[in-house]
mmCIF file with all atom_site columns, C-alpha atoms in Angstrom:
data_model
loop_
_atom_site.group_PDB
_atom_site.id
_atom_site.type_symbol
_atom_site.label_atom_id
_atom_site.label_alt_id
_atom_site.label_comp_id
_atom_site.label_asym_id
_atom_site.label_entity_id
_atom_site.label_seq_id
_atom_site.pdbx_PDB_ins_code
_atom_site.Cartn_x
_atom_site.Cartn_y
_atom_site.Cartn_z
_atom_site.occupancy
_atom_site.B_iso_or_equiv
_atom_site.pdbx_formal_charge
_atom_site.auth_seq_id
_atom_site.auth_comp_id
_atom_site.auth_asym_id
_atom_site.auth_atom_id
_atom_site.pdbx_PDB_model_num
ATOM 1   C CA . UNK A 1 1   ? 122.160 -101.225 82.720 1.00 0.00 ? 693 UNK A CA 1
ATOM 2   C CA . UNK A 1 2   ? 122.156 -104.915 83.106 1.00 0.00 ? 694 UNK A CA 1
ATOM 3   C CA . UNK A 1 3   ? 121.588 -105.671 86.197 1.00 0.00 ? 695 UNK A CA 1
ATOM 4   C CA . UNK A 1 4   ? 120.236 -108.196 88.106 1.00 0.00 ? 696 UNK A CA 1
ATOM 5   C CA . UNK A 1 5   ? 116.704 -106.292 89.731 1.00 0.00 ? 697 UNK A CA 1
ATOM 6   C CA . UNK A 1 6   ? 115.544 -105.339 85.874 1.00 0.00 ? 698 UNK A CA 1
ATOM 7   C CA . UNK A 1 7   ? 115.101 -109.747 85.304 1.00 0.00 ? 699 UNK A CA 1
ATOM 8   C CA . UNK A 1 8   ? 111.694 -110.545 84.958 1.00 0.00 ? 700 UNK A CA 1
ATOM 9   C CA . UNK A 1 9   ? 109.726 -113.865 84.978 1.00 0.00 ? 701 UNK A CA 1
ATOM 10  C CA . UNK A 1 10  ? 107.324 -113.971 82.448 1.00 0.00 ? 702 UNK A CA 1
ATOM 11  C CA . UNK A 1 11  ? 103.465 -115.298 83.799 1.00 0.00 ? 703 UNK A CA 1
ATOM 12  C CA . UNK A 1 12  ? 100.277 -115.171 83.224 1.00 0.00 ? 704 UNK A CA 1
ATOM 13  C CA . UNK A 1 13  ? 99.097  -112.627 85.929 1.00 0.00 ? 705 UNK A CA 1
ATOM 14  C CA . UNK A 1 14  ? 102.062 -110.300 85.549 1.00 0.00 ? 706 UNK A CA 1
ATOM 15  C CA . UNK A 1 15  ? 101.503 -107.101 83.675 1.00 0.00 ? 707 UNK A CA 1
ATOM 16  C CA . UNK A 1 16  ? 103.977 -106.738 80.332 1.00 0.00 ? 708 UNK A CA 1
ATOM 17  C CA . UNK A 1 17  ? 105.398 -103.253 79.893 1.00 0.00 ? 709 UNK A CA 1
ATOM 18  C CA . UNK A 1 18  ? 106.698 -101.337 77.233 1.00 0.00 ? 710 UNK A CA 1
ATOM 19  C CA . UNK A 1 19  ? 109.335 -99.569  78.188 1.00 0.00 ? 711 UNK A CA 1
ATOM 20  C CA . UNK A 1 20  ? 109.597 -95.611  76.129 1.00 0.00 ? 712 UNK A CA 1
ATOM 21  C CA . UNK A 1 21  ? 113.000 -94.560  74.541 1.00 0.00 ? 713 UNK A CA 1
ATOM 22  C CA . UNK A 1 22  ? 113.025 -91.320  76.807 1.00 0.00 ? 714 UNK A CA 1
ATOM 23  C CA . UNK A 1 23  ? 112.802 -93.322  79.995 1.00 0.00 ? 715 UNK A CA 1
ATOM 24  C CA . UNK A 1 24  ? 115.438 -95.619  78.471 1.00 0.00 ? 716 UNK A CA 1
ATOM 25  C CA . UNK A 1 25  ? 117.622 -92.353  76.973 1.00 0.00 ? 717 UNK A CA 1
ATOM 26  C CA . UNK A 1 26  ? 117.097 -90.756  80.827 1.00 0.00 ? 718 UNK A CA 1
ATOM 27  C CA . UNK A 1 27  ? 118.840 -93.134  82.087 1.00 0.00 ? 719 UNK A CA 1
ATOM 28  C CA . UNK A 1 28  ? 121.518 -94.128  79.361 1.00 0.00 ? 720 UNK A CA 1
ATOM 29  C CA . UNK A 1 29  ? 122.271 -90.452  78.788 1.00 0.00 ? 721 UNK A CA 1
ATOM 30  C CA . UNK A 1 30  ? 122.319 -89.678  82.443 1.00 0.00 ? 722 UNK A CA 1
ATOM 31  C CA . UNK A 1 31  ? 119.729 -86.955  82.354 1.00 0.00 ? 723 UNK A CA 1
ATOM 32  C CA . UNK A 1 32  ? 119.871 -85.262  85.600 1.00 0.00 ? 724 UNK A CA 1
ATOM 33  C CA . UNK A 1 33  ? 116.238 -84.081  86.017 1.00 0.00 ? 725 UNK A CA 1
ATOM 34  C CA . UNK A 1 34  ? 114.566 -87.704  85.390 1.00 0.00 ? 726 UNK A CA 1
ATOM 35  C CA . UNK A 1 35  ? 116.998 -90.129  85.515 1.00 0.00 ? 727 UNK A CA 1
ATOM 36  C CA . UNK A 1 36  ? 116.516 -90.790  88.978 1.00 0.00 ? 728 UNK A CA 1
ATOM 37  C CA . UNK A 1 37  ? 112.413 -91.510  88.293 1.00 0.00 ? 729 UNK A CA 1
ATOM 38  C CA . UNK A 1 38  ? 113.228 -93.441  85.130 1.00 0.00 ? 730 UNK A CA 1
ATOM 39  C CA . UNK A 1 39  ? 115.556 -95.766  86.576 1.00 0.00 ? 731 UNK A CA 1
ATOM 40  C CA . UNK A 1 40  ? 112.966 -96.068  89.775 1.00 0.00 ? 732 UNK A CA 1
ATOM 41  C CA . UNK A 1 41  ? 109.832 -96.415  87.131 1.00 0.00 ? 733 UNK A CA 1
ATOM 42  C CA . UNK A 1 42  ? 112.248 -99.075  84.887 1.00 0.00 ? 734 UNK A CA 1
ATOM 43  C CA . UNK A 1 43  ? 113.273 -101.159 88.247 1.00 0.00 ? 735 UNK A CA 1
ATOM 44  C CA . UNK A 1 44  ? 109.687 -101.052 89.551 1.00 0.00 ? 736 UNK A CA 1
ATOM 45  C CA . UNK A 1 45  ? 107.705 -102.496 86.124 1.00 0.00 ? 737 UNK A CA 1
ATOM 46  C CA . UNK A 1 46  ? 110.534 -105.061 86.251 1.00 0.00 ? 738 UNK A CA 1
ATOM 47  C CA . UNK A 1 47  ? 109.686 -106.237 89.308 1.00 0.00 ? 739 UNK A CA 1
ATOM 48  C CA . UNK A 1 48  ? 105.765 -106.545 88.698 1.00 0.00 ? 740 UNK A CA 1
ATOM 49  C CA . UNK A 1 49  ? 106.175 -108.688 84.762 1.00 0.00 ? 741 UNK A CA 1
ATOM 50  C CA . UNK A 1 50  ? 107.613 -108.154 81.506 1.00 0.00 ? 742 UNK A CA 1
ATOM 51  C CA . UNK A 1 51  ? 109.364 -105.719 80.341 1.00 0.00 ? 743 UNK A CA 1
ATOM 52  C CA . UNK A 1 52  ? 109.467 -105.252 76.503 1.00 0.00 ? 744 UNK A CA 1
ATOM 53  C CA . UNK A 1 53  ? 111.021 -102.529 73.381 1.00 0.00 ? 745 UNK A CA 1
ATOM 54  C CA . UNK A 1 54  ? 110.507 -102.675 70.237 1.00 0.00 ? 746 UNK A CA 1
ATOM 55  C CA . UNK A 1 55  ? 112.653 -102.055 66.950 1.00 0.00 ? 747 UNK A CA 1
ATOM 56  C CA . UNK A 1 56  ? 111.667 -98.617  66.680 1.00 0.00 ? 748 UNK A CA 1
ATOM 57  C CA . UNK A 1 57  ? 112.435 -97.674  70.917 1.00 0.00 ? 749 UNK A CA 1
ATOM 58  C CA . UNK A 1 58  ? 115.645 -99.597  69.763 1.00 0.00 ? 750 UNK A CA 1
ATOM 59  C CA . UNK A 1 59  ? 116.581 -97.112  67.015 1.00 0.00 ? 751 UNK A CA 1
ATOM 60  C CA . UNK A 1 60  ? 115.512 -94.354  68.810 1.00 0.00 ? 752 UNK A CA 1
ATOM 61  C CA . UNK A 1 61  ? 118.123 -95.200  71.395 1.00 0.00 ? 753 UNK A CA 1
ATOM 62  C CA . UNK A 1 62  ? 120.881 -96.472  68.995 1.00 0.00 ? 754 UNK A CA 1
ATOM 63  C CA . UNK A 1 63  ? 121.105 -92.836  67.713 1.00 0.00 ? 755 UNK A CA 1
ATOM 64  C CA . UNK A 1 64  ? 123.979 -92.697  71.456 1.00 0.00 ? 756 UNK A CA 1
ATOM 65  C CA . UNK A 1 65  ? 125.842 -95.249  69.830 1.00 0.00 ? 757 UNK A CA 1
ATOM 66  C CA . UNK A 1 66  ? 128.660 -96.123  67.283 1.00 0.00 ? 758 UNK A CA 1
ATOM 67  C CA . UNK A 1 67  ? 128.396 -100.129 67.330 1.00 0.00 ? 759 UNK A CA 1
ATOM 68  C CA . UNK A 1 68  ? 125.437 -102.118 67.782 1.00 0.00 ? 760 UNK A CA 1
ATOM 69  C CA . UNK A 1 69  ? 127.367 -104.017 69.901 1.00 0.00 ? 761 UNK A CA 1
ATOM 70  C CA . UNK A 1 70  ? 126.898 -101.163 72.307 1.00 0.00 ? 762 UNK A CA 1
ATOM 71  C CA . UNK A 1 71  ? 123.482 -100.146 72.320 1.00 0.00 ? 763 UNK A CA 1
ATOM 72  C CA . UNK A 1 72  ? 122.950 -104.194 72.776 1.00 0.00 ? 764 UNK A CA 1
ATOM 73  C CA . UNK A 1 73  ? 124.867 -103.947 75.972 1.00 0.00 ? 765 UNK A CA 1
ATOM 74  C CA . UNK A 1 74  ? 123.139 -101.179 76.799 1.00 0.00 ? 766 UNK A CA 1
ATOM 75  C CA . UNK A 1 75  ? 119.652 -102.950 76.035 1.00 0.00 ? 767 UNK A CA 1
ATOM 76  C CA . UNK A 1 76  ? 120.690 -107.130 77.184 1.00 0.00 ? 768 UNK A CA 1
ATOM 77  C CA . UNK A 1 77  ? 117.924 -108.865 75.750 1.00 0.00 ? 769 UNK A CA 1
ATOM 78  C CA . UNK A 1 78  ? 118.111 -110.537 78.920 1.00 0.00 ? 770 UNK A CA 1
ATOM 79  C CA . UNK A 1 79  ? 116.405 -107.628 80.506 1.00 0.00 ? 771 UNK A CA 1
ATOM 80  C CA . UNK A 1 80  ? 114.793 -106.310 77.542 1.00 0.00 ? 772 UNK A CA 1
ATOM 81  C CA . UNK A 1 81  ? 112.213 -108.868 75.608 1.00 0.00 ? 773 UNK A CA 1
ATOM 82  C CA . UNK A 1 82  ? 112.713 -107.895 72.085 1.00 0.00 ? 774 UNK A CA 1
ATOM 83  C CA . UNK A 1 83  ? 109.560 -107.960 70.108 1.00 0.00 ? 775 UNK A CA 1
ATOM 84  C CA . UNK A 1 84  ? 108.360 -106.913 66.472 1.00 0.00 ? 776 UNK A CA 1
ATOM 85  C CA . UNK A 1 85  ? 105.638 -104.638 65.759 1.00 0.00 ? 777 UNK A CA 1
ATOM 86  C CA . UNK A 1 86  ? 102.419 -106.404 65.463 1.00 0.00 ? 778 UNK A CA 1
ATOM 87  C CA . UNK A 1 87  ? 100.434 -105.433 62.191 1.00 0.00 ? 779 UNK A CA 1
ATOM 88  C CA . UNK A 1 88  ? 97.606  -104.306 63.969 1.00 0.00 ? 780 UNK A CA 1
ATOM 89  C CA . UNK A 1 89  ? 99.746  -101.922 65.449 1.00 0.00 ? 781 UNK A CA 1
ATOM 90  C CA . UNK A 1 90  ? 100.373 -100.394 61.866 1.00 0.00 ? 782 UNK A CA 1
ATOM 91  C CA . UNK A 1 91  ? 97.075  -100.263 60.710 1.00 0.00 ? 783 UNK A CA 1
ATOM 92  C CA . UNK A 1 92  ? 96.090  -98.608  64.498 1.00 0.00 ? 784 UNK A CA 1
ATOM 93  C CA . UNK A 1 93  ? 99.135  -96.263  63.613 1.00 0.00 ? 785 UNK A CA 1
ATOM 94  C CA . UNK A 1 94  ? 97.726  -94.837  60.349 1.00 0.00 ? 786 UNK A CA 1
ATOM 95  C CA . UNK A 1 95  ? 93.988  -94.669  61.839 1.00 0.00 ? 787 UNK A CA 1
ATOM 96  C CA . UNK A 1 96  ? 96.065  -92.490  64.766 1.00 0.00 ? 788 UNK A CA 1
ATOM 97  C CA . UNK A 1 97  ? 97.702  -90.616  62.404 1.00 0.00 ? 789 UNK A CA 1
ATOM 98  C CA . UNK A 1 98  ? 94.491  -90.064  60.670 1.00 0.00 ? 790 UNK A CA 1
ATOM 99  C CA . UNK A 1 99  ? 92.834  -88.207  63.435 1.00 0.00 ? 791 UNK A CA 1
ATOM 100 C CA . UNK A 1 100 ? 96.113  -86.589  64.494 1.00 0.00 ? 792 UNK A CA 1
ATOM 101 C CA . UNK A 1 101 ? 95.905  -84.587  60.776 1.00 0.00 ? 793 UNK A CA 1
ATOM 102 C CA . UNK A 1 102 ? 92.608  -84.137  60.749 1.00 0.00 ? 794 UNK A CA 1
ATOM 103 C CA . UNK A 1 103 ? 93.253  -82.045  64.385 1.00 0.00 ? 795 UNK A CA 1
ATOM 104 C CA . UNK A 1 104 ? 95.500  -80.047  62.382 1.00 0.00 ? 796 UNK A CA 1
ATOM 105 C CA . UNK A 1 105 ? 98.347  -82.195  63.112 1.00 0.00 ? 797 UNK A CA 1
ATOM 106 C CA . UNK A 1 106 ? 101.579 -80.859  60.583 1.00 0.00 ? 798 UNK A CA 1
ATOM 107 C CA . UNK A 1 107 ? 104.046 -84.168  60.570 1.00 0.00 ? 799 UNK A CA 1
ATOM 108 C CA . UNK A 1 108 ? 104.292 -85.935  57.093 1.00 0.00 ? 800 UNK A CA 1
ATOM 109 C CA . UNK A 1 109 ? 104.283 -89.497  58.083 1.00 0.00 ? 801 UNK A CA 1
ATOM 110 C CA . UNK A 1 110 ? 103.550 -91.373  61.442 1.00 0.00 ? 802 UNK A CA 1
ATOM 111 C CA . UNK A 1 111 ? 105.530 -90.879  64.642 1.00 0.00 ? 803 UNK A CA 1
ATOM 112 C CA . UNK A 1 112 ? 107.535 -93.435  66.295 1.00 0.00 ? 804 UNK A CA 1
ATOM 113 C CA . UNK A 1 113 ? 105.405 -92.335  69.311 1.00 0.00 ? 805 UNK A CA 1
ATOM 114 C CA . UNK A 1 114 ? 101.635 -93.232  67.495 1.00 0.00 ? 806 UNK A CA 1
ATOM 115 C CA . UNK A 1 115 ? 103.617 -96.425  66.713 1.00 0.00 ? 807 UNK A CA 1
ATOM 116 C CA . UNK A 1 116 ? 104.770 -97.492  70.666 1.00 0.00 ? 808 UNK A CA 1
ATOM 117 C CA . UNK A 1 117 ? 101.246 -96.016  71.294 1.00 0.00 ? 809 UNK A CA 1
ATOM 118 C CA . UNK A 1 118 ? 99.477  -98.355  68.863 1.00 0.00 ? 810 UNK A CA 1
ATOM 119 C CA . UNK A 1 119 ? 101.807 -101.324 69.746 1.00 0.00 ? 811 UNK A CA 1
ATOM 120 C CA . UNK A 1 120 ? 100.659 -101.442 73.887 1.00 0.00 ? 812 UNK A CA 1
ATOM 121 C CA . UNK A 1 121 ? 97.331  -100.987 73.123 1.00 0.00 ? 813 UNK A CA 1
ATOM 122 C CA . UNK A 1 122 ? 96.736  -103.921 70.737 1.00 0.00 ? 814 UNK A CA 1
ATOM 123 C CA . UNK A 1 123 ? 99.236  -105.897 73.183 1.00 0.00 ? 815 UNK A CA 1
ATOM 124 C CA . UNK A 1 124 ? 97.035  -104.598 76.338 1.00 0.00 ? 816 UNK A CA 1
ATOM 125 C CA . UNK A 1 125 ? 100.598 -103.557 77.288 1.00 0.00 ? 817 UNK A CA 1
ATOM 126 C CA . UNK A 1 126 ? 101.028 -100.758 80.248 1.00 0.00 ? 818 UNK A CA 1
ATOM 127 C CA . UNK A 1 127 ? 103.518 -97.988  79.046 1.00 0.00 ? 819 UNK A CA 1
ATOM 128 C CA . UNK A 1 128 ? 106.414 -96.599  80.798 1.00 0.00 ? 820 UNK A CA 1
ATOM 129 C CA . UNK A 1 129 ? 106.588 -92.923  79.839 1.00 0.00 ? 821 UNK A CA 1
ATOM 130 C CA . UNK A 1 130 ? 107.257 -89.571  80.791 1.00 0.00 ? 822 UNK A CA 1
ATOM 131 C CA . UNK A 1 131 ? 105.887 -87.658  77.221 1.00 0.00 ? 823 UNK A CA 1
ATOM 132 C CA . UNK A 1 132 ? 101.889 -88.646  77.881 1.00 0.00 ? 824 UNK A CA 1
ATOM 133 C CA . UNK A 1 133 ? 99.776  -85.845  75.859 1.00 0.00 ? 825 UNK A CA 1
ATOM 134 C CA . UNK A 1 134 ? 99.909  -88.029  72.595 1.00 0.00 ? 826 UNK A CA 1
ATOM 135 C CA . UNK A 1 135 ? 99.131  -91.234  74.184 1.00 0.00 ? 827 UNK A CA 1
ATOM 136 C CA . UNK A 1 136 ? 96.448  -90.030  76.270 1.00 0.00 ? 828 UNK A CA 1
ATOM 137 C CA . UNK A 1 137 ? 94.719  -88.264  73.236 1.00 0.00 ? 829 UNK A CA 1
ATOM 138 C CA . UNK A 1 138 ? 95.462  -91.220  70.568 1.00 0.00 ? 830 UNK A CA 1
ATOM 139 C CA . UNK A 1 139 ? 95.850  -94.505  72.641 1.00 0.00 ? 831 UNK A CA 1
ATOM 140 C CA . UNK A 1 140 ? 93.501  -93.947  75.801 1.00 0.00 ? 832 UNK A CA 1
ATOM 141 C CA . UNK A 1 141 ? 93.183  -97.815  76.389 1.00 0.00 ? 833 UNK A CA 1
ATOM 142 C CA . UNK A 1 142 ? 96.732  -97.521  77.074 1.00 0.00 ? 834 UNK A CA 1
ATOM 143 C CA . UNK A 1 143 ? 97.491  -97.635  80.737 1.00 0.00 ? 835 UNK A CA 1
ATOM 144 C CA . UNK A 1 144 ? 100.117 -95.134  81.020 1.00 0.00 ? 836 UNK A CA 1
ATOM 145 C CA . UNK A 1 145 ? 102.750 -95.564  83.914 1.00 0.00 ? 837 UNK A CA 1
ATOM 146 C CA . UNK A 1 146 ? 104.291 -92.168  83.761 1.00 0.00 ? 838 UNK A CA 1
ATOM 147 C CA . UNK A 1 147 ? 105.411 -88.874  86.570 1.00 0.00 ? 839 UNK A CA 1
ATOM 148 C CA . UNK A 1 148 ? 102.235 -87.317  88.229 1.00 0.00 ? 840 UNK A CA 1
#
């Protein structure tokens, strides 16, 4: 996964994106139906800025893993800006959350997606996707960079 077309500069005018763990898991895990956008999506938002994960996309992609050793080779921080979850994006989580149970919604606690939702829209971040329905109902701020 390192390699040298994911290296972004940071500036000013370039966009920052957050990158999903199921683009990240398409093309870690080799999935044969999206890898080939994923890795296409991944090397394109590269190119333009940023691009960023989170602990909790971290987590959710350490699950392929035995060492952390190897899910940070698999993620170089090189390529990868590690960043924390901004405390906004909790209290945006919950408020989320909130209107997710009042549509009926049946999960017990908040979803790491209403978190990576919550996290590029107080960042203004774009978001590299391919599961859209939540973040276009909870986050629609969010610009979504996701399969037509």
């Amino acid at each position: 996964m390192a390699s040298s077309h994911l290296r972004a500069v940071e500036t000013v005018d370039r966009p920052t994106t957050l990158v999903d763990s199921c683009v990240l898991l398409d093309i870690l895990g080799e999935d044969s139906t999206w890898r080939r956008w994923s890795e296409n999506a991944l090397a394109e938002a590269a190119d333009e800025g940023l691009i960023v994960i989170n602990p909790i996309i971290y987590a959710e992609v350490s699950v392929r893993y035995a060492r952390i050793e190897d899910v940070d080779a698999a993620l170089p921080p090189g390529d990868f800006h590690r960043e924390e979850l901004p405390y906004a994006a909790g209290f945006l989580t919950g408020k989320a959350f909130l209107t997710y149970k009042r549509r009926g919604g049946n999960k017990q606690s908040p979803l790491a997606d209403f978190y990576i939702g919550a996290h590029a829209a107080v960042r203004s971040y774009r978001l590299l996707t391919r599961d859209t329905s939540r973040y276009r109902t909870y986050f629609p701020s969010v610009q979504l960079i996701a399969p037509d």
